[in-house]
Coordinates of C-alpha atoms and ligand atoms in Angstrom, one line a residue:
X7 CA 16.0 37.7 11.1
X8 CA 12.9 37.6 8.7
X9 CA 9.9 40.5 9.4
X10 CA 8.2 40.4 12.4
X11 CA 4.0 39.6 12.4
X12 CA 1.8 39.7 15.2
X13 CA 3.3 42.7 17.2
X14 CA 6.3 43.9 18.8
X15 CA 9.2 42.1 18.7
X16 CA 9.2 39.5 21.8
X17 CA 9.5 36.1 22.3
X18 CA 6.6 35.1 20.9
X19 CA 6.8 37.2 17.8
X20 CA 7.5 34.9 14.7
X21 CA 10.5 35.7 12.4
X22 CA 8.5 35.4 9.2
X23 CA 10.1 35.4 5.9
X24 CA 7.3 37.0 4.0
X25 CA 5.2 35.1 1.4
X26 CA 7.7 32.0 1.3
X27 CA 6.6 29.6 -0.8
X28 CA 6.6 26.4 1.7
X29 CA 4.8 24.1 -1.1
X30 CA 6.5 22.7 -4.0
X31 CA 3.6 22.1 -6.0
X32 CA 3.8 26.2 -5.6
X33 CA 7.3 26.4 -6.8
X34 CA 7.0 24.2 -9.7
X35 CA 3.9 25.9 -11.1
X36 CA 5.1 29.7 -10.6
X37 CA 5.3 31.4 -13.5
X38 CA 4.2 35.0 -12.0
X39 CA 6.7 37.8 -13.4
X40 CA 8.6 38.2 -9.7
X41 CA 8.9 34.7 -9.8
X42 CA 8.3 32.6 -6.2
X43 CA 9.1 34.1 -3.4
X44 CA 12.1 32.2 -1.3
X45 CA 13.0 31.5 2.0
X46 CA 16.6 32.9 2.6
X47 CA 17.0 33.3 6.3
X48 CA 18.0 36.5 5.8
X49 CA 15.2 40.3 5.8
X50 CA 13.0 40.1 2.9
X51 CA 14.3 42.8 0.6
X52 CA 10.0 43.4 0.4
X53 CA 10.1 45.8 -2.4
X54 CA 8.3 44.0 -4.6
X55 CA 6.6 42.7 -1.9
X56 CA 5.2 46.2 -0.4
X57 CA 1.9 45.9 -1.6
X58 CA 1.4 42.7 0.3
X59 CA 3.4 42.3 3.4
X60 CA 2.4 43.2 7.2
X61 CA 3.8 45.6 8.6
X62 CA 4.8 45.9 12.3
X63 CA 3.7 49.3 12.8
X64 CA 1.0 49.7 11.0
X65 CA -0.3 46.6 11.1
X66 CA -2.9 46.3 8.1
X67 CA -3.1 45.1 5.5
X68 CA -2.2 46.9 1.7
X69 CA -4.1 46.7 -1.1
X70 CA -2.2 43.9 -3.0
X71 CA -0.5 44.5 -6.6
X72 CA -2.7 44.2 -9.5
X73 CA -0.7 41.0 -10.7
X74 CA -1.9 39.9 -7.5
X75 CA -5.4 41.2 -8.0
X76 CA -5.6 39.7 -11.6
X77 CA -4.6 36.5 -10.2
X78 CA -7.4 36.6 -7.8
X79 CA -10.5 34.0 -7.4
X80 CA -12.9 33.4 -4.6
X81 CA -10.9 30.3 -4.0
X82 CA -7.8 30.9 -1.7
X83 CA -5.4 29.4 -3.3
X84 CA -2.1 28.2 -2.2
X85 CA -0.4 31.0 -4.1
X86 CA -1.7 34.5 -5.0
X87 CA 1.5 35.1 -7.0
X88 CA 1.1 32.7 -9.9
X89 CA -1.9 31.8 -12.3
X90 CA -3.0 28.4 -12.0
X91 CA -3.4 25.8 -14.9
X92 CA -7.0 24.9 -14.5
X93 CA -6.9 20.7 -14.9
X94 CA -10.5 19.5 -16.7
X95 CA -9.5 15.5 -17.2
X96 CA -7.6 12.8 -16.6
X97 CA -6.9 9.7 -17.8
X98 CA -4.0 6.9 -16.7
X99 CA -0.6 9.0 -16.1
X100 CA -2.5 12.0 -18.4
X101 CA -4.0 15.1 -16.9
X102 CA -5.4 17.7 -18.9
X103 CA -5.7 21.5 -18.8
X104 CA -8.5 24.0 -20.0
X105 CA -6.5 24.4 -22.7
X106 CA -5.5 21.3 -24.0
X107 CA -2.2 21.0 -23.0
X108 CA -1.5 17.5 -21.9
X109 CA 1.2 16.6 -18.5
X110 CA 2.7 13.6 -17.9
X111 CA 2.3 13.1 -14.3
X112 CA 5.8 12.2 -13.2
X113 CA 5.0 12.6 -9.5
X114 CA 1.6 11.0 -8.8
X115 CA 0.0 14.8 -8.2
X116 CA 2.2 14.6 -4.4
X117 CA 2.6 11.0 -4.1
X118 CA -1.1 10.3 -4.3
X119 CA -2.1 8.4 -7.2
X120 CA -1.1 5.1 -7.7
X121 CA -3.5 3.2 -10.2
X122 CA -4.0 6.1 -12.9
X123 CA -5.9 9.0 -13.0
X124 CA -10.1 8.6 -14.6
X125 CA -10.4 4.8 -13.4
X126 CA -14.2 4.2 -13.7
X127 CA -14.8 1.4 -12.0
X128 CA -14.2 3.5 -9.2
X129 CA -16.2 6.5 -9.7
X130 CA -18.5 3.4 -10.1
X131 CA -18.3 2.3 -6.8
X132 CA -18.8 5.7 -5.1
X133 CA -21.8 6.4 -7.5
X134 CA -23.1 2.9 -5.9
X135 CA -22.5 4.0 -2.2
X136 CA -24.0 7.1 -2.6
X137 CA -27.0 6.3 -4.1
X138 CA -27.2 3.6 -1.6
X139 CA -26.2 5.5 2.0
X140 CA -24.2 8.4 1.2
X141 CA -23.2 9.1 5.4
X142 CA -24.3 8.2 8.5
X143 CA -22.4 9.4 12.1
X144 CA -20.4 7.2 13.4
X145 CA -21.1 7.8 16.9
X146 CA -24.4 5.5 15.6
X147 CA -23.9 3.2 12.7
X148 CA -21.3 1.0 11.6
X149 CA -21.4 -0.1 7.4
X150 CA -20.9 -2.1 5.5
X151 CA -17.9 -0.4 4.1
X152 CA -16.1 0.2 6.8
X153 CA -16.1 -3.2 8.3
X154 CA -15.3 -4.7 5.0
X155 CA -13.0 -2.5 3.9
X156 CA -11.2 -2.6 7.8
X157 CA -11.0 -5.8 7.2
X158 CA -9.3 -5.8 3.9
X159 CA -6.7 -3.6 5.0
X160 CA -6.0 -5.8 7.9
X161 CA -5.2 -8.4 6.3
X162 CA -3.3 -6.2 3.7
X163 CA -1.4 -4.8 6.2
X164 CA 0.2 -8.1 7.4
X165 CA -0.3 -10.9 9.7
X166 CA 1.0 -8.7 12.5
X167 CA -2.2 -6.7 12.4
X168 CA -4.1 -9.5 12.9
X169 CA -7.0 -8.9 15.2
X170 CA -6.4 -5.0 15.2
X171 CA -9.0 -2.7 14.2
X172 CA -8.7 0.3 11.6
X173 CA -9.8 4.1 12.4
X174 CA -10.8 5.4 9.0
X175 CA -9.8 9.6 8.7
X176 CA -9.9 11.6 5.7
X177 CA -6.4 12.4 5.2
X178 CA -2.7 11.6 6.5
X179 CA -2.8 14.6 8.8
X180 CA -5.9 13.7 10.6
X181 CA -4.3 10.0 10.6
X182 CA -1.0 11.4 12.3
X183 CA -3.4 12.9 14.8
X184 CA -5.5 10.2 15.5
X185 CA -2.4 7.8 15.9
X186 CA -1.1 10.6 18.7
X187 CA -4.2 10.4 20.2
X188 CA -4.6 6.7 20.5
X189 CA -1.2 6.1 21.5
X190 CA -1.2 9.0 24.6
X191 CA -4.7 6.9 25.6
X192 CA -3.3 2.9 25.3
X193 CA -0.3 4.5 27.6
X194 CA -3.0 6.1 29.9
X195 CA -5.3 2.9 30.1
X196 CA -2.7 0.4 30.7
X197 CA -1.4 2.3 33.6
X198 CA 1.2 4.7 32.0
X199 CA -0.2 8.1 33.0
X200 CA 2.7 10.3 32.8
X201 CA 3.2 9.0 29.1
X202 CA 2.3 11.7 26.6
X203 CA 5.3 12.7 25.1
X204 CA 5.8 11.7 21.3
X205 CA 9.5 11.3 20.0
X206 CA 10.0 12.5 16.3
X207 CA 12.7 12.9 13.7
X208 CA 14.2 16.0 12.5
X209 CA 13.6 16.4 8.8
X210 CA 10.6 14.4 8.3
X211 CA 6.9 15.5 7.7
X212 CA 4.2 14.2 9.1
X213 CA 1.1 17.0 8.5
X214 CA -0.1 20.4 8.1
X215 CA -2.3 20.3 11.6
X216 CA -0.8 21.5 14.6
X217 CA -0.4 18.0 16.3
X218 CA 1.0 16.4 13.1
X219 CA 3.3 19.4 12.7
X220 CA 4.5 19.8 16.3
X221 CA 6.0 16.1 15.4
X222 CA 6.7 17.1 11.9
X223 CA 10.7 18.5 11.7
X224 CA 10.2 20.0 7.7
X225 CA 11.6 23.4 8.7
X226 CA 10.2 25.8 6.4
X227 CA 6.6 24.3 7.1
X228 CA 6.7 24.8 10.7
X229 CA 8.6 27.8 11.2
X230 CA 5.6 30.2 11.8
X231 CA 3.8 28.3 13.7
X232 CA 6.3 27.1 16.0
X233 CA 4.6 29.7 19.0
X234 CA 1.4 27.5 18.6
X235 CA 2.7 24.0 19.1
X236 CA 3.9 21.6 21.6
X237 CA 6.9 20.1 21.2
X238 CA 8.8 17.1 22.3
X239 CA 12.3 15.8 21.0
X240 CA 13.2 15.5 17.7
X241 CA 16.6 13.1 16.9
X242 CA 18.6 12.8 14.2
X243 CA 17.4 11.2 10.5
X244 CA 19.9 9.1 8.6
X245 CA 20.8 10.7 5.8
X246 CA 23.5 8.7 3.9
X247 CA 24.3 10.8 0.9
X248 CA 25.3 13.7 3.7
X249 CA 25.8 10.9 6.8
X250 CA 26.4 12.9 10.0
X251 CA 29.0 10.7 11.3
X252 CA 30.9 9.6 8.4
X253 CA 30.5 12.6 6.2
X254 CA 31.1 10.6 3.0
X255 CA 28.0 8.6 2.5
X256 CA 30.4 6.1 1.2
X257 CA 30.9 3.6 4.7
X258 CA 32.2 0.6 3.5
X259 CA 29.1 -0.9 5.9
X260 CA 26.8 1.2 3.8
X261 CA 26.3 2.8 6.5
X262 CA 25.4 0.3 9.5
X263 CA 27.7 1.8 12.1
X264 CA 26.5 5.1 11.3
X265 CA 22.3 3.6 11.8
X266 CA 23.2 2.1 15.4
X267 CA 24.0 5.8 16.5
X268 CA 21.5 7.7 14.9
X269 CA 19.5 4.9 17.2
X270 CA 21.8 5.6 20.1
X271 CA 20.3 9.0 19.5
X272 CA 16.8 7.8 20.1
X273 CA 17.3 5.9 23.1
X274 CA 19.6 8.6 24.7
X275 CA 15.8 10.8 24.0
X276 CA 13.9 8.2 25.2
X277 CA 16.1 8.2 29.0
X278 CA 15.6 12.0 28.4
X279 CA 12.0 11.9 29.1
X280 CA 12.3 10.2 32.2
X281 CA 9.5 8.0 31.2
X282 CA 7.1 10.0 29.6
X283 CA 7.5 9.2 26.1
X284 CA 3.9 7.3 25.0
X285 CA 5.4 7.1 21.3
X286 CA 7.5 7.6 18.3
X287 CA 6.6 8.2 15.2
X288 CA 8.5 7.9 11.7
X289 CA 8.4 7.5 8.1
X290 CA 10.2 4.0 7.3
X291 CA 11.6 5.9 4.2
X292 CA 11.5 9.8 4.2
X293 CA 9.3 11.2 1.9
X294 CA 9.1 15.0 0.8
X295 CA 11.4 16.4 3.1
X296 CA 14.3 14.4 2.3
X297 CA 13.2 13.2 -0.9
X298 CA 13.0 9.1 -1.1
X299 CA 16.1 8.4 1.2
X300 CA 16.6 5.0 2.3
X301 CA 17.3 4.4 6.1
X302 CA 21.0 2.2 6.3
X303 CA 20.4 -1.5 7.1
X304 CA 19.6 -2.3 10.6
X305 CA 18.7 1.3 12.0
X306 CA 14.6 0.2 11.8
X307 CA 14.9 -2.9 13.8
X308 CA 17.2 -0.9 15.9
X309 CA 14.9 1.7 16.6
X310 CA 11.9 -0.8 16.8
X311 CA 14.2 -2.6 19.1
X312 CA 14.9 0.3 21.2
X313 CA 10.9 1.4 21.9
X314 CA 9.8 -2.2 22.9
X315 CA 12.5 -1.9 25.2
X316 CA 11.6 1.2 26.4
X317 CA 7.3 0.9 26.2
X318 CA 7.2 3.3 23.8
X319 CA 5.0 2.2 20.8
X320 CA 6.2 2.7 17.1
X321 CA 4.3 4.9 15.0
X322 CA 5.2 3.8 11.2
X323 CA 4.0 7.0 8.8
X324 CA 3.2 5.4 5.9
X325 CA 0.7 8.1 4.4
X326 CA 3.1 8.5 1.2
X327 CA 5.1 4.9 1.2
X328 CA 1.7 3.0 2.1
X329 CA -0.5 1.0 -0.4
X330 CA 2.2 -0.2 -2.9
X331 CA 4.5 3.0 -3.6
X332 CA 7.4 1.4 -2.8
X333 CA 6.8 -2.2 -3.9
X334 CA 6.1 -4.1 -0.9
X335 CA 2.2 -3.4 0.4
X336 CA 4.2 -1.2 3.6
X337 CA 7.6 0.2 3.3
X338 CA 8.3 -1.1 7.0
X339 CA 8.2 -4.6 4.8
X340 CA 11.3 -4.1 3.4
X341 CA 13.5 -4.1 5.9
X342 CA 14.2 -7.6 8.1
X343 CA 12.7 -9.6 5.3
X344 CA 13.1 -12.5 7.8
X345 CA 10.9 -11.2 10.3
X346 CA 8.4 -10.2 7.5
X347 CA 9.8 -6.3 8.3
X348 CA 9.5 -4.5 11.5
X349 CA 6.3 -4.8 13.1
X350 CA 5.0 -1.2 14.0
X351 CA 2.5 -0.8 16.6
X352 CA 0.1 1.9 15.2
X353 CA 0.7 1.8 11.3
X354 CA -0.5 5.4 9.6
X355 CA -1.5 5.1 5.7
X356 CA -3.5 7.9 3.0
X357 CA -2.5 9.2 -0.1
X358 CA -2.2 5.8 -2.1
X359 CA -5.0 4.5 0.0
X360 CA -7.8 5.8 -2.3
X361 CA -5.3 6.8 -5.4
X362 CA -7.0 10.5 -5.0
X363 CA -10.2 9.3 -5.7
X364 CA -11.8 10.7 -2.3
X365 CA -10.6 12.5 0.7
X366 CA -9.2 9.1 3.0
X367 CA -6.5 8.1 5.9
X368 CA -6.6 5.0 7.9
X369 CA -4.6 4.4 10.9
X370 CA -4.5 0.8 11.6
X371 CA -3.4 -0.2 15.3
X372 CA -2.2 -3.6 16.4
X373 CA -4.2 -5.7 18.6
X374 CA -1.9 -4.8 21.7
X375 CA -3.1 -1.1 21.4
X376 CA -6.9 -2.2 20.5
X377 CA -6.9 -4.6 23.6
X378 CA -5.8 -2.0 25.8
X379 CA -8.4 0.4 25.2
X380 CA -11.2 -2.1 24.8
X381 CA -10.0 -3.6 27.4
X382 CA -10.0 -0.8 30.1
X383 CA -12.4 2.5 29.1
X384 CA -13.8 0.5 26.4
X385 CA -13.9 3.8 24.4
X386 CA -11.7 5.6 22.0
X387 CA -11.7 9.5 23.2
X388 CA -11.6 11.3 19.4
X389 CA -13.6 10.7 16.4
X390 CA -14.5 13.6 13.4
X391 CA -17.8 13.9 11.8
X392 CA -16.7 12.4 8.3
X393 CA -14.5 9.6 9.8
X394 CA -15.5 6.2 7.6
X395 CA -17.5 8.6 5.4
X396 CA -19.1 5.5 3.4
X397 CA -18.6 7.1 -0.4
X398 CA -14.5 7.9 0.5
X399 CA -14.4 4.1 1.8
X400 CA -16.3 2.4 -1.3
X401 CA -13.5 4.4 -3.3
X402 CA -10.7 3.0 -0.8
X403 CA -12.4 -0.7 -1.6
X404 CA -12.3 -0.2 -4.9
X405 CA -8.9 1.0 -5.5
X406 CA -7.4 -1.9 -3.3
X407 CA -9.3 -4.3 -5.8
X408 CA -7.8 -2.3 -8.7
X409 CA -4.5 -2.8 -6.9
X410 CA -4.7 -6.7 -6.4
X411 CA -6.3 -7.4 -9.6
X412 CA -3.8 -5.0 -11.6
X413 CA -0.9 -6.5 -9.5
X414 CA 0.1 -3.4 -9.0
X415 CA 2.7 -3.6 -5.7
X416 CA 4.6 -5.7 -7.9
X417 CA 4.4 -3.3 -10.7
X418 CA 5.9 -1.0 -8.5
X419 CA 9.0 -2.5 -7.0
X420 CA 12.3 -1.9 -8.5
X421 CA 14.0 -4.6 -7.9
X422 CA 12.1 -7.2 -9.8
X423 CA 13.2 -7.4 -14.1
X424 CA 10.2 -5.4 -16.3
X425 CA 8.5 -3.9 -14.1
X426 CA 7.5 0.0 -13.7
X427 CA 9.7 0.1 -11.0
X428 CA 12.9 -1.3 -12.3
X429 CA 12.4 1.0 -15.5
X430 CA 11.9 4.0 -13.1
X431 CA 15.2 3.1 -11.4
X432 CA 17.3 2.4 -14.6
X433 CA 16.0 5.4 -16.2
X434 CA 17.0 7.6 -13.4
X435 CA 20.3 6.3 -12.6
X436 CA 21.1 8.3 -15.9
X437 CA 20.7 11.5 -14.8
X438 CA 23.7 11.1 -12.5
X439 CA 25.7 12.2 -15.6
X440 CA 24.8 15.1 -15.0
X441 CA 26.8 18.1 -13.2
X442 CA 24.0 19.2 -11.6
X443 CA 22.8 16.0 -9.6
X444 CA 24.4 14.6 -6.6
X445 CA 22.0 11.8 -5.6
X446 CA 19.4 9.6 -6.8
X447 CA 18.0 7.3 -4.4
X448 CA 14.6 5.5 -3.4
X449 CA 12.9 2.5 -3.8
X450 CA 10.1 0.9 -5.5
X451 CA 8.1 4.3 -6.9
X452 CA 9.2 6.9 -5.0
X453 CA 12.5 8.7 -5.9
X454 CA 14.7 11.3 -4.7
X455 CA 16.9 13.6 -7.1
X456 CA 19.0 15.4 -5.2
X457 CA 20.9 18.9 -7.2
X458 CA 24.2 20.1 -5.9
X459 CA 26.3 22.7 -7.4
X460 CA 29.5 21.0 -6.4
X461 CA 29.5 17.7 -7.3
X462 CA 33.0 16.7 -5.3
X463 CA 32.3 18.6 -2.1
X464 CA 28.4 18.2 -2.6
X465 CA 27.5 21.8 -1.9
X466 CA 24.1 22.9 -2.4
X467 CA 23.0 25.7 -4.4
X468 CA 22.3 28.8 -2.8
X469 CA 18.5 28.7 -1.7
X470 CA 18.2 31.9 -3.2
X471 CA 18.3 30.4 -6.6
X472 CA 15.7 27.6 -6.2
X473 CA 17.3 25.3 -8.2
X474 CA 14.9 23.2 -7.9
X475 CA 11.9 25.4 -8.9
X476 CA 13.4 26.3 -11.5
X477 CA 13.7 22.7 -12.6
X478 CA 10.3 21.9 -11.9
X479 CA 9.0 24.6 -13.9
X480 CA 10.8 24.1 -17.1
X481 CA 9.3 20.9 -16.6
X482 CA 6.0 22.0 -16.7
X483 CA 6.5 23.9 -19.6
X484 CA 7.4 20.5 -21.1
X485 CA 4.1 18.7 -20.2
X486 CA 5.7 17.0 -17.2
X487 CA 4.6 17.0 -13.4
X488 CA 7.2 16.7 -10.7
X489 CA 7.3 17.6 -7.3
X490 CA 10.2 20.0 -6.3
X491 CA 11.1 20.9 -2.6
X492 CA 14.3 22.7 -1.2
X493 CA 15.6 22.3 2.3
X494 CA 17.3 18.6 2.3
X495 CA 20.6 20.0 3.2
X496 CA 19.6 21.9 6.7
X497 CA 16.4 22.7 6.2
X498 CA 16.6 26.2 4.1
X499 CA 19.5 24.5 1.7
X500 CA 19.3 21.7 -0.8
X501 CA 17.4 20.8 -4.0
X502 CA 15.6 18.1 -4.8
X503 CA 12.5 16.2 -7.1
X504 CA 10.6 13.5 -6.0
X505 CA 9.9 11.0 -8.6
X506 CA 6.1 9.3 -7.6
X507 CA 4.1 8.1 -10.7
X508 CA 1.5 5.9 -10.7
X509 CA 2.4 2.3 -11.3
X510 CA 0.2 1.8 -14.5
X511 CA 3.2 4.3 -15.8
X512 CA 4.8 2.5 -19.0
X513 CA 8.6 2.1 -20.1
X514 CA 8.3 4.3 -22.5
X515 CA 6.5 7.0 -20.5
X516 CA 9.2 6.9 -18.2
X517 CA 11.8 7.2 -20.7
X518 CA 10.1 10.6 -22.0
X519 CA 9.7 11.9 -18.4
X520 CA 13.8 11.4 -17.6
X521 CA 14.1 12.8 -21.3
X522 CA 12.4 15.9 -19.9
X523 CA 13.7 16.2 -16.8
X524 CA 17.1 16.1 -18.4
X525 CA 16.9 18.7 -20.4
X526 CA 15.0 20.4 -17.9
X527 CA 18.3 20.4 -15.7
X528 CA 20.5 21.3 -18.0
X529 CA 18.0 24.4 -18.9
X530 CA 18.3 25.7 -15.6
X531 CA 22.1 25.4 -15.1
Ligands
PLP617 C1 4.6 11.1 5.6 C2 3.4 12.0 5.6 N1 2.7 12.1 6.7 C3 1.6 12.9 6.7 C4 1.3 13.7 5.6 C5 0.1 14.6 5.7 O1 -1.0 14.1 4.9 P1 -2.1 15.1 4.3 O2 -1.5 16.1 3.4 O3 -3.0 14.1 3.6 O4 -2.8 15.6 5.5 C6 2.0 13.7 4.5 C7 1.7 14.6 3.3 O5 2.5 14.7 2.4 C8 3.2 12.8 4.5 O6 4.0 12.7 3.4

C-alpha cells in the first residue's frame, strides 16, 4: 500500500503513490535528474521525494528541493519535476521551441490536431467572430455559429442524427458530462425514474472531471480520487492481443466468440441493475488507455444490440476517434458497414473537432433523446457559461471546411492505397521486427505500439522501468512527439505509444518518425 494523505488510515484514506506521473505527455517530456516518478503499487521509497511528499503525521507541507524550486513558474504545471520546452510556433506537422529545435508531431499533441498546426484561415475565422460578437449567454441568444455549425455536424455525423440537435461544450470532459446528464434526464422524462445508473468499461477513459472519471476505468487516473466519485459497473474491454477468454489473441474467428461474451458481460450488468441503468457509454475504439485497439467483429452491434433491448441508450465517446482520426467521419462507422455502423444514441466528439484551435466538445444526441425532453419538460437541466462560446465555434466551422475541402477523412484511412493512413500503417507494421514490440494495432490515424519484454509469453516490462517513458523521451531528444502511457496490461503494467498525427502528415514524414521511433526503441533496450 502507497502513503496515506488526508489523515489517519481508514476507509476513506487514499493509498497514494506519491507524485506519480499519471500523464504521458509528463513522462515523455521528463528529463529532471530523478527522472519521473512511477506508479509501482508498492510504498514509495520517498527519499528523494522527502522534500515534497505529505506526511501523515505531520501533515504539511516541506519546502520542495531546489530542482523543484528552479523548475518553478507561476503556472502549475502538470509536473514540477521536469523543465518544460517552451513551444513559440507551429506550422503543418512542425512545432517549434524557444530555442529552435524543431519536433515532428507524431502524436497530434494528444490526439488533437488533425489538419496541421498554424492553419490561417482559421485564426481568420475566429479574428472574424470576435470582432463581430465575441460571446453572448446562452441562457439568451442563439448565433449564428452555433446553429450553422449544429447543423453541419449533423449532417456530418450521419443520417441517423437526423433531426437531432447538438450541445456545444468546451472539451471532451465537459461532453462526457453533459451526455450523462442528458441521458439520466430523457430516462426521467419518458417515464424511467429509477434510471440513473451509467454502465462503463474497464480500461477506457472518458475525462478528468469527476462524472467523466467515475465512468472512466484508466486506473492510475482515478485511483485518488476514487473516495469522491460515484460509481456504477464497469465490464470487461476486448482486448485481443491479451483476449481474456482465449488468451492467445490468435482465435481463428479473430476473435468473434470471444466479442459475444465480453457482451454477455454487459447484459449480465445490465440485469444487475435491476432496471436502473439510464446508459452506457464507450469508446468504439479505445484510445489512450489501451492504445488504438480494435473491438473484434460483431461485439458493437452486439452491445448496441443488447441496450436497445434493454432501454439503455448508447453513449459512443468519440472525443479522440471523432472528426476523421480514424478514416471514416465516426469510428462507430466502421463497424456494420451495411447498416452505415452502429447507430449510437448520444454521440460525444472534441479534440479533432476544432484541430486545437479553440477550447471545443460537442455532444450530438439523436432525435429520440431530443424528442423526449422537448417533448416532456421542454428544458435541458445543465448548461456552462462558455457552452457555444461563438469564437471556439467559428474555429470548429472552419476546421470542418478545412477538413471537407482538404479531403482529409480520406487522407486518414488506412485502408485506401496512398493515403496518410495506409503509409502510417505500412510504416509501422516494421517495427514488429523488433524484440521489444508485441503489438501494433489501430486504424485509420490512430495507432497503438504495444512493448513487451517477452515477446513469446508477451510479458510486460516491469512498471518500474517505464519502458515506455523512456521511449518517449529519447524521442524527444530526436525532434519527435509521441504520446507514451503505461498501464495496458492491468492497469499499473504494460507499455505503450499512441501514434496520432495530423492527416496533412506526408510519406516521407512518416518514414522519419518510425526511423526515430526505431532507434528510439532500441536506445532504451
Ligand atoms: C475518449 C476520451 N473521452 C474523454 C476525454 C476527455 O477529454 P478532455 O481532455 O478534452 O476533457 C478524452 C481525453 O483524452 C478521451 O480520450
Amino acid at each position: 500500500m502507497g502513503r496515506v494523505i488526508g489523515g489517519p488510515e481508514s476507509e476513506a484514506a487514499i493509498a497514494f503513490p506519491l507524485c506519480t506521473s499519471v500523464d504521458p505527455v509528463v513522462q515523455a517530456f521528463d528529463s529532471s535528474p530523478q527522472g519521473p516518478q512511477r506508479y509501482t503499487g508498492e510504498p514509495n521509497p520517498g527519499t528523494a521525494l522527502t522534500g515534497s511528499c505529505f506526511d501523515q503525521h505531520n501533515p504539511r507541507v516541506t519546502e520542495p528541493t531546489l530542482t523543484q524550486q528552479q523548475l518553478r513558474t507561476p503556472v502549475l504545471r502538470r509536473s514540477f519535476r521536469k523543465p518544460y520546452p517552451v513551444a513559440v510556433r507551429g506550422e503543418g506537422v512542425y512545432v517549434w521551441d524557444g530555442d529552435g529545435k524543431r519536433y515532428l508531431d507524431f502524436s497530434g499533441s494528444a490526439a488533437v490536431n488533425f489538419i496541421g498546426h498554424g492553419v490561417r484561415e482559421i485564426a481568420d475565422a475566429m479574428a472574424e467572430q470576435a470582432r463581430q460578437l465575441e460571446f453572448v449567454h446562452t441562457s439568451q441568444f442563439t448565433t449564428p455559429v452555433a446553429e450553422e455549425f449544429a447543423q453541419e455536424l449533423l449532417d456530418f455525423a450521419g443520417e441517423h442524427f437526423r433531426g437531432g440537435a447538438v450541445y456545444f461544450t468546451c472539451g471532451g470532459s465537459e461532453s462526457v458530462e453533459t451526455a450523462l446528464k442528458l441521458a439520466r434526464q430523457y430516462q426521467v422524462e419518458i417515464g424511467q425514474k429509477n434510471r440513473h445508473q451509467i454502465l462503463s468499461r474497464q480500461q477506457s477513459y472518458h475525462g478528468a472531471t469527476l462524472g467523466a472519471l467515475a465512468v472512466s476505468g484508466n486506473k492510475k487516473r482515478r485511483e485518488i480520487y476514487l473516495p469522491m466519485v460515484r460509481e456504477f459497473e464497469h465490464v470487461g474491454i476486448p482486448y485481443c492481443y491479451r483476449c481474456a477468454f482465449c488468451r492467445t489473441g490468435d482465435c481463428t474467428d479473430s476473435c468473434y466468440n470471444c466479442g459475444q461474451q465480453y457482451a454477455a458481460e454487459l447484459e449480465r450488468a445490465i440485469r444487475a441493475a435491476n432496471g436502473e441503468a439510464a446508459g452506457f457509454i464507450f469508446e468504439p475504439m479505445s484510445g489512450a488507455t489501451l492504445g488504438a485497439v480494435t473491438p473484434p467483429p460483431g461485439y458493437l452491434q452486439a452491445i448496441a444490440e443488447i441496450c436497445r433491448r434493454h432501454g439503455v441508450l448508447l453513449i459512443a465517446d468519440e472525443v479522440m476517434t471523432g472528426m476523421g482520426r480514424t478514416g471514416r467521419n465516426f469510428a462507430v462507422e466502421h463497424f456494420a458497414v451495411e447498416h452505415g455502423g452502429i447507430a449510437p444514441d448520444i454521440l460525444i466528439t472534441a479534440k479533432g473537432l476544432s484541430s486545437g484551435y479553440a477550447p471545443l466538445g460537442a455532444v450530438i444526441a439523436s432525435k429520440r433523446v431530443v424528442d423526449g425532453i422537448a417533448a416532456c419538460s421542454g428544458a435541458f437541466l445543465h448548461g456552462f457559461t462558455y457552452n457555444a462560446h461563438p469564437v471556439s465555434l467559428a474555429a470548429g466551422r472552419a476546421v470542418l471546411r478545412r477538413v471537407r475541402s482538404l479531403n482529409l477523412v480520406r487522407a486518414a484511412d488506412s485502408e485506401v492505397t496512398g493515403t496518410a493512413g495506409a503509409a502510417l500503417k505500412i510504416a509501422l507494421e516494421s517495427l514488429r521486427d523488433l524484440e521489444a514490440v508485441g503489438d501494433v494495432r489501430g486504424l485509420g490515424l490512430l495507432w497503438g505500439v504495444e512493448f513487451v519484454a517477452d515477446k513469446k509469453t508477451k510479458a510486460p516490462f516491469a512498471p518500474e522501468k517505464n519502458f515506455a517513458g523512456l521511449v518517449g523521451q529519447a524521442c524527444l531528444r530526436r525532434g519527435l512527439l509521441v504520446y507514451p502511457m503505461q498501464g495496458c496490461v492491468d492497469g499499473v503494467a504494460g507499455d505503450h505509444l499512441l501514434i496520432a498525427p495530423p492527416a496533412v502528415i506526408t510519406a516521407e514524414q512518416v518514414g522519419w518518425a518510425v526511423e526515430q521511433i526505431h532507434g528510439a526503441v532500441k536506445e532504451s533496450t
